[in-house]
PDB file of C-alpha atoms and ligand atoms in Angstrom:
ATOM      1  CA  MET A   1      42.270  13.705   5.105  1.00 79.00           C
ATOM      2  CA  ASN A   2      43.323  17.237   4.209  1.00 92.00           C
ATOM      3  CA  ILE A   3      42.198  19.515   7.045  1.00 96.00           C
ATOM      4  CA  THR A   4      42.516  23.280   6.935  1.00 98.00           C
ATOM      5  CA  LEU A   5      42.219  25.265  10.154  1.00 98.00           C
ATOM      6  CA  ARG A   6      41.518  28.952   9.718  1.00 98.00           C
ATOM      7  CA  PRO A   7      39.713  31.877  11.373  1.00 98.00           C
ATOM      8  CA  GLU A   8      35.988  32.065  10.678  1.00 98.00           C
ATOM      9  CA  ARG A   9      34.811  34.272   7.820  1.00 98.00           C
ATOM     10  CA  THR A  10      31.466  36.046   7.454  1.00 97.00           C
ATOM     11  CA  GLU A  11      30.259  33.524   4.882  1.00 98.00           C
ATOM     12  CA  ASP A  12      30.910  30.620   7.308  1.00 98.00           C
ATOM     13  CA  ARG A  13      28.175  31.611   9.752  1.00 98.00           C
ATOM     14  CA  GLN A  14      25.445  29.269   8.559  1.00 98.00           C
ATOM     15  CA  SER A  15      27.872  26.338   8.312  1.00 98.00           C
ATOM     16  CA  ILE A  16      29.100  27.019  11.847  1.00 98.00           C
ATOM     17  CA  TRP A  17      25.508  27.074  13.094  1.00 98.00           C
ATOM     18  CA  ASN A  18      24.891  23.764  11.275  1.00 98.00           C
ATOM     19  CA  VAL A  19      27.981  22.088  12.781  1.00 98.00           C
ATOM     20  CA  ASN A  20      27.012  23.107  16.321  1.00 98.00           C
ATOM     21  CA  HIS A  21      23.418  22.051  15.758  1.00 98.00           C
ATOM     22  CA  ALA A  22      24.466  18.636  14.445  1.00 98.00           C
ATOM     23  CA  ALA A  23      27.077  18.005  17.152  1.00 98.00           C
ATOM     24  CA  PHE A  24      24.927  19.022  20.136  1.00 98.00           C
ATOM     25  CA  GLY A  25      21.631  17.753  18.730  1.00 98.00           C
ATOM     26  CA  ASN A  26      19.832  21.006  19.532  1.00 98.00           C
ATOM     27  CA  ASP A  27      20.148  24.689  18.677  1.00 98.00           C
ATOM     28  CA  ALA A  28      21.283  26.066  22.079  1.00 98.00           C
ATOM     29  CA  GLU A  29      25.026  26.147  21.396  1.00 98.00           C
ATOM     30  CA  ALA A  30      24.514  27.150  17.739  1.00 98.00           C
ATOM     31  CA  ASN A  31      22.476  30.153  18.898  1.00 98.00           C
ATOM     32  CA  LEU A  32      24.999  30.881  21.660  1.00 98.00           C
ATOM     33  CA  VAL A  33      27.730  31.196  19.019  1.00 98.00           C
ATOM     34  CA  ASP A  34      25.578  33.658  17.079  1.00 98.00           C
ATOM     35  CA  ALA A  35      24.838  35.671  20.240  1.00 98.00           C
ATOM     36  CA  LEU A  36      28.508  35.779  21.247  1.00 98.00           C
ATOM     37  CA  ARG A  37      29.549  36.923  17.789  1.00 98.00           C
ATOM     38  CA  LYS A  38      26.786  39.535  17.649  1.00 98.00           C
ATOM     39  CA  GLY A  39      27.760  40.861  21.078  1.00 98.00           C
ATOM     40  CA  GLY A  40      31.386  41.237  20.025  1.00 98.00           C
ATOM     41  CA  PHE A  41      32.529  38.411  22.301  1.00 98.00           C
ATOM     42  CA  ALA A  42      34.144  36.135  19.697  1.00 98.00           C
ATOM     43  CA  THR A  43      37.795  36.576  20.698  1.00 98.00           C
ATOM     44  CA  VAL A  44      38.945  33.567  18.663  1.00 98.00           C
ATOM     45  CA  SER A  45      36.738  31.619  16.268  1.00 98.00           C
ATOM     46  CA  VAL A  46      38.405  28.884  14.241  1.00 98.00           C
ATOM     47  CA  VAL A  47      36.883  26.484  11.722  1.00 98.00           C
ATOM     48  CA  ALA A  48      38.127  23.135  10.441  1.00 98.00           C
ATOM     49  CA  GLU A  49      37.519  22.654   6.745  1.00 98.00           C
ATOM     50  CA  ILE A  50      37.801  19.560   4.566  1.00 97.00           C
ATOM     51  CA  ASP A  51      37.448  20.012   0.800  1.00 95.00           C
ATOM     52  CA  GLY A  52      35.609  23.301   1.300  1.00 95.00           C
ATOM     53  CA  GLU A  53      33.200  21.848   3.875  1.00 97.00           C
ATOM     54  CA  ILE A  54      33.206  23.194   7.430  1.00 98.00           C
ATOM     55  CA  VAL A  55      33.342  20.144   9.691  1.00 98.00           C
ATOM     56  CA  GLY A  56      34.359  21.681  13.010  1.00 98.00           C
ATOM     57  CA  HIS A  57      34.353  24.909  14.969  1.00 99.00           C
ATOM     58  CA  ILE A  58      35.771  26.313  18.209  1.00 99.00           C
ATOM     59  CA  LEU A  59      35.091  29.597  19.946  1.00 98.00           C
ATOM     60  CA  PHE A  60      36.886  31.453  22.727  1.00 98.00           C
ATOM     61  CA  SER A  61      35.240  34.452  24.402  1.00 98.00           C
ATOM     62  CA  PRO A  62      36.320  36.831  27.174  1.00 98.00           C
ATOM     63  CA  VAL A  63      35.693  36.128  30.837  1.00 98.00           C
ATOM     64  CA  SER A  64      36.781  38.107  33.886  1.00 98.00           C
ATOM     65  CA  ILE A  65      38.311  36.674  37.029  1.00 98.00           C
ATOM     66  CA  LEU A  66      37.169  38.821  39.930  1.00 98.00           C
ATOM     67  CA  THR A  67      39.618  38.593  42.813  1.00 98.00           C
ATOM     68  CA  SER A  68      39.436  40.488  46.111  1.00 97.00           C
ATOM     69  CA  ASP A  69      41.401  43.398  44.676  1.00 96.00           C
ATOM     70  CA  GLN A  70      41.501  43.175  40.869  1.00 97.00           C
ATOM     71  CA  THR A  71      39.878  41.941  37.688  1.00 98.00           C
ATOM     72  CA  ILE A  72      41.977  39.603  35.544  1.00 98.00           C
ATOM     73  CA  ALA A  73      41.180  39.037  31.868  1.00 98.00           C
ATOM     74  CA  ALA A  74      40.892  35.463  30.629  1.00 98.00           C
ATOM     75  CA  VAL A  75      39.090  33.553  27.880  1.00 98.00           C
ATOM     76  CA  SER A  76      36.602  30.719  27.966  1.00 98.00           C
ATOM     77  CA  LEU A  77      36.687  27.858  25.472  1.00 98.00           C
ATOM     78  CA  ALA A  78      33.045  27.261  24.527  1.00 98.00           C
ATOM     79  CA  PRO A  79      31.444  25.929  22.606  1.00 98.00           C
ATOM     80  CA  MET A  80      33.307  23.582  20.295  1.00 98.00           C
ATOM     81  CA  ALA A  81      31.814  21.092  17.900  1.00 98.00           C
ATOM     82  CA  VAL A  82      32.771  18.573  15.226  1.00 98.00           C
ATOM     83  CA  GLN A  83      30.275  17.126  12.728  1.00 98.00           C
ATOM     84  CA  PRO A  84      29.299  13.699  14.129  1.00 98.00           C
ATOM     85  CA  ARG A  85      30.570  11.758  11.102  1.00 98.00           C
ATOM     86  CA  TYR A  86      33.994  13.399  11.469  1.00 98.00           C
ATOM     87  CA  GLN A  87      34.379  12.896  15.227  1.00 98.00           C
ATOM     88  CA  ARG A  88      37.161  10.797  16.805  1.00 98.00           C
ATOM     89  CA  GLN A  89      39.547  11.505  13.943  1.00 97.00           C
ATOM     90  CA  GLY A  90      41.600  14.179  15.678  1.00 98.00           C
ATOM     91  CA  ILE A  91      39.792  17.235  14.311  1.00 98.00           C
ATOM     92  CA  GLY A  92      38.633  18.420  17.741  1.00 98.00           C
ATOM     93  CA  SER A  93      42.197  18.162  19.054  1.00 98.00           C
ATOM     94  CA  LYS A  94      43.512  20.212  16.142  1.00 98.00           C
ATOM     95  CA  LEU A  95      40.856  22.862  16.804  1.00 98.00           C
ATOM     96  CA  VAL A  96      41.816  23.115  20.491  1.00 98.00           C
ATOM     97  CA  GLN A  97      45.531  23.396  19.677  1.00 98.00           C
ATOM     98  CA  SER A  98      44.983  25.964  16.939  1.00 98.00           C
ATOM     99  CA  GLY A  99      42.517  27.941  19.074  1.00 98.00           C
ATOM    100  CA  LEU A 100      44.858  28.037  22.064  1.00 98.00           C
ATOM    101  CA  GLN A 101      47.707  29.222  19.831  1.00 98.00           C
ATOM    102  CA  SER A 102      45.522  32.023  18.438  1.00 98.00           C
ATOM    103  CA  CYS A 103      44.647  33.018  22.013  1.00 98.00           C
ATOM    104  CA  ARG A 104      48.352  33.119  22.903  1.00 98.00           C
ATOM    105  CA  ASP A 105      49.069  35.157  19.763  1.00 98.00           C
ATOM    106  CA  GLN A 106      46.453  37.676  20.912  1.00 97.00           C
ATOM    107  CA  GLY A 107      48.115  37.972  24.296  1.00 98.00           C
ATOM    108  CA  CYS A 108      45.556  35.977  26.297  1.00 98.00           C
ATOM    109  CA  GLN A 109      47.156  34.632  29.469  1.00 98.00           C
ATOM    110  CA  ILE A 110      44.532  32.278  30.920  1.00 98.00           C
ATOM    111  CA  ALA A 111      41.811  30.049  29.474  1.00 98.00           C
ATOM    112  CA  VAL A 112      39.043  28.143  31.255  1.00 98.00           C
ATOM    113  CA  VAL A 113      36.752  25.382  30.050  1.00 98.00           C
ATOM    114  CA  LEU A 114      33.876  23.327  31.383  1.00 98.00           C
ATOM    115  CA  GLY A 115      34.057  20.008  29.572  1.00 97.00           C
ATOM    116  CA  HIS A 116      35.216  16.416  29.380  1.00 96.00           C
ATOM    117  CA  PRO A 117      38.298  16.135  31.685  1.00 96.00           C
ATOM    118  CA  LYS A 118      39.790  13.282  29.657  1.00 96.00           C
ATOM    119  CA  PHE A 119      39.683  15.319  26.465  1.00 97.00           C
ATOM    120  CA  TYR A 120      40.781  18.783  27.611  1.00 98.00           C
ATOM    121  CA  SER A 121      43.531  17.570  29.937  1.00 98.00           C
ATOM    122  CA  ARG A 122      45.390  16.436  26.799  1.00 98.00           C
ATOM    123  CA  PHE A 123      46.068  20.066  25.996  1.00 98.00           C
ATOM    124  CA  GLY A 124      47.172  21.131  29.472  1.00 98.00           C
ATOM    125  CA  PHE A 125      43.819  22.084  30.968  1.00 98.00           C
ATOM    126  CA  SER A 126      43.767  21.124  34.634  1.00 98.00           C
ATOM    127  CA  SER A 127      41.049  20.970  37.272  1.00 98.00           C
ATOM    128  CA  ASP A 128      43.731  21.562  39.934  1.00 97.00           C
ATOM    129  CA  LEU A 129      44.592  24.906  38.339  1.00 98.00           C
ATOM    130  CA  ALA A 130      40.910  25.850  38.254  1.00 98.00           C
ATOM    131  CA  ARG A 131      40.187  24.956  41.897  1.00 97.00           C
ATOM    132  CA  PRO A 132      40.814  28.513  43.229  1.00 98.00           C
ATOM    133  CA  LEU A 133      38.474  29.832  40.504  1.00 98.00           C
ATOM    134  CA  GLU A 134      34.774  29.741  41.184  1.00 98.00           C
ATOM    135  CA  SER A 135      32.683  28.661  38.211  1.00 97.00           C
ATOM    136  CA  PRO A 136      29.186  30.135  37.925  1.00 96.00           C
ATOM    137  CA  PHE A 137      28.086  26.822  36.426  1.00 95.00           C
ATOM    138  CA  GLY A 138      29.725  24.457  38.923  1.00 93.00           C
ATOM    139  CA  GLY A 139      31.475  21.602  37.151  1.00 93.00           C
ATOM    140  CA  GLY A 140      33.678  19.730  39.621  1.00 95.00           C
ATOM    141  CA  GLU A 141      36.464  17.941  37.719  1.00 96.00           C
ATOM    142  CA  ALA A 142      35.003  19.246  34.447  1.00 98.00           C
ATOM    143  CA  TRP A 143      35.967  22.792  35.443  1.00 98.00           C
ATOM    144  CA  MET A 144      39.501  23.331  34.155  1.00 98.00           C
ATOM    145  CA  ALA A 145      41.995  26.079  33.447  1.00 98.00           C
ATOM    146  CA  ILE A 146      45.240  26.463  31.537  1.00 98.00           C
ATOM    147  CA  GLU A 147      47.996  29.044  31.817  1.00 98.00           C
ATOM    148  CA  LEU A 148      48.807  30.363  28.345  1.00 98.00           C
ATOM    149  CA  VAL A 149      51.620  32.302  29.949  1.00 98.00           C
ATOM    150  CA  SER A 150      53.540  30.399  32.581  1.00 97.00           C
ATOM    151  CA  GLY A 151      52.594  31.485  36.109  1.00 98.00           C
ATOM    152  CA  ALA A 152      49.542  33.498  35.005  1.00 98.00           C
ATOM    153  CA  LEU A 153      47.377  31.774  37.622  1.00 98.00           C
ATOM    154  CA  SER A 154      49.894  31.891  40.464  1.00 97.00           C
ATOM    155  CA  GLY A 155      48.135  33.142  43.573  1.00 96.00           C
ATOM    156  CA  VAL A 156      44.931  33.927  41.661  1.00 98.00           C
ATOM    157  CA  THR A 157      41.750  33.184  43.613  1.00 98.00           C
ATOM    158  CA  GLY A 158      38.403  34.541  42.537  1.00 98.00           C
ATOM    159  CA  SER A 159      35.147  34.060  40.717  1.00 98.00           C
ATOM    160  CA  VAL A 160      34.821  33.830  36.944  1.00 98.00           C
ATOM    161  CA  GLN A 161      32.295  36.058  35.276  1.00 98.00           C
ATOM    162  CA  TYR A 162      31.017  35.136  31.811  1.00 98.00           C
ATOM    163  CA  SER A 163      29.638  37.477  29.153  1.00 98.00           C
ATOM    164  CA  PRO A 164      25.843  38.044  29.074  1.00 97.00           C
ATOM    165  CA  PRO A 165      25.048  35.513  26.285  1.00 98.00           C
ATOM    166  CA  PHE A 166      26.102  32.686  28.615  1.00 97.00           C
ATOM    167  CA  THR A 167      23.676  33.675  31.326  1.00 89.00           C
ATOM    168  CA  ALA A 168      20.779  34.802  29.092  1.00 81.00           C
TER     169      ALA A 168
HETATM  170  C1  COA B 201      34.027  17.019  21.888  1.00 56.21           C
HETATM  171  C2  COA B 201      34.297  17.011  20.366  1.00 56.21           C
HETATM  172  C3  COA B 201      34.394  18.444  19.864  1.00 56.21           C
HETATM  173  C4  COA B 201      35.628  16.287  20.117  1.00 56.21           C
HETATM  174  O1  COA B 201      35.908  16.337  18.734  1.00 56.21           O
HETATM  175  P1  COA B 201      36.668  15.117  18.014  1.00 56.21           P
HETATM  176  O2  COA B 201      37.026  15.555  16.643  1.00 56.21           O
HETATM  177  O3  COA B 201      35.864  13.887  18.155  1.00 56.21           O
HETATM  178  O4  COA B 201      37.970  15.037  18.944  1.00 56.21           O
HETATM  179  P2  COA B 201      39.274  14.157  18.736  1.00 56.21           P
HETATM  180  O5  COA B 201      39.066  13.163  17.658  1.00 56.21           O
HETATM  181  O6  COA B 201      40.420  15.080  18.625  1.00 56.21           O
HETATM  182  O7  COA B 201      39.375  13.446  20.143  1.00 56.21           O
HETATM  183  C5  COA B 201      38.399  12.477  20.500  1.00 56.21           C
HETATM  184  C6  COA B 201      38.336  12.406  21.980  1.00 56.21           C
HETATM  185  O8  COA B 201      37.315  13.259  22.476  1.00 56.21           O
HETATM  186  C7  COA B 201      36.902  12.748  23.737  1.00 56.21           C
HETATM  187  N1  COA B 201      35.456  12.828  23.758  1.00 56.21           N
HETATM  188  C8  COA B 201      34.640  13.223  22.780  1.00 56.21           C
HETATM  189  N2  COA B 201      33.366  13.216  23.190  1.00 56.21           N
HETATM  190  C9  COA B 201      33.390  12.812  24.455  1.00 56.21           C
HETATM  191  C10 COA B 201      32.392  12.598  25.422  1.00 56.21           C
HETATM  192  N3  COA B 201      31.094  12.788  25.146  1.00 56.21           N
HETATM  193  N4  COA B 201      32.786  12.190  26.635  1.00 56.21           N
HETATM  194  C11 COA B 201      34.086  11.995  26.899  1.00 56.21           C
HETATM  195  N5  COA B 201      35.058  12.162  26.009  1.00 56.21           N
HETATM  196  C12 COA B 201      34.719  12.570  24.809  1.00 56.21           C
HETATM  197  C13 COA B 201      37.395  11.335  23.851  1.00 56.21           C
HETATM  198  O9  COA B 201      38.416  11.383  24.820  1.00 56.21           O
HETATM  199  C14 COA B 201      37.981  11.029  22.495  1.00 56.21           C
HETATM  200  O10 COA B 201      39.143  10.319  22.650  1.00 56.21           O
HETATM  201  P3  COA B 201      39.217   8.780  22.193  1.00 56.21           P
HETATM  202  O11 COA B 201      38.735   8.749  20.751  1.00 56.21           O
HETATM  203  O12 COA B 201      40.660   8.465  22.364  1.00 56.21           O
HETATM  204  O13 COA B 201      38.302   8.077  23.118  1.00 56.21           O
HETATM  205  C15 COA B 201      33.187  16.244  19.586  1.00 56.21           C
HETATM  206  O14 COA B 201      33.070  14.951  20.126  1.00 56.21           O
HETATM  207  C16 COA B 201      31.818  16.928  19.632  1.00 56.21           C
HETATM  208  O15 COA B 201      31.504  17.780  18.795  1.00 56.21           O
HETATM  209  N6  COA B 201      30.986  16.519  20.609  1.00 56.21           N
HETATM  210  C17 COA B 201      29.628  17.063  20.732  1.00 56.21           C
HETATM  211  C18 COA B 201      29.657  18.493  21.208  1.00 56.21           C
HETATM  212  C19 COA B 201      30.425  18.669  22.512  1.00 56.21           C
HETATM  213  O16 COA B 201      30.239  17.895  23.456  1.00 56.21           O
HETATM  214  N7  COA B 201      31.316  19.688  22.541  1.00 56.21           N
HETATM  215  C20 COA B 201      32.194  19.927  23.679  1.00 56.21           C
HETATM  216  C21 COA B 201      31.561  20.649  24.778  1.00 56.21           C
HETATM  217  S1  COA B 201      31.603  22.434  24.528  1.00 56.21           S
END
């Protein structure tokens, strides 16, 4: 399987909507991607392509960590999706790795995610790291964080604020 990972292009938008719609089985996340892009919140948007077909997508958008005395910039991984017939073949993992690298390349220091602990922990996301961070959506063990720069979360306690499309 020859997979290409690359940043999204304008002409990919419908395919990205279709992938999210197929993977989640409804249009909520597909529309969320459109709203994030439209609002200028698509910090990193990567697609996985096989023979010209978009089979996966991952998005990272800005969040703020509000501590008692400062606001710290971070990114949220959400949503991500792989076409059902291509799942469990490693494409999602490649998207996470590529997306995190793009975030690092852009100077992002911290990422958070609300998702399957077994999956995201493979890439260094940790619920322990996220414990001092309050999620507006709850999450328990599914609420995880990763330091893209070593030590970026040292001593950081606060609440995480998402962009408006997440709370609309
Ligand atoms: C989550 C998702 C993007 C993973 O993509 P993928 O290409 O299948 O990922 P990989 O092949 O790299 O890894 C597969 C792993 O994902 C994990 N996984 C996928 N879906 C899972 C689920 N519903 N519950 C728990 N783990 C899950 C499993 O650990 C699986 O590992 P295994 O095959 O060893 O059991 C894909 O399953 C998907 O699109 N799901 C529907 C949408 C969704 O839930 N998105 C994530 C929330 S934003």
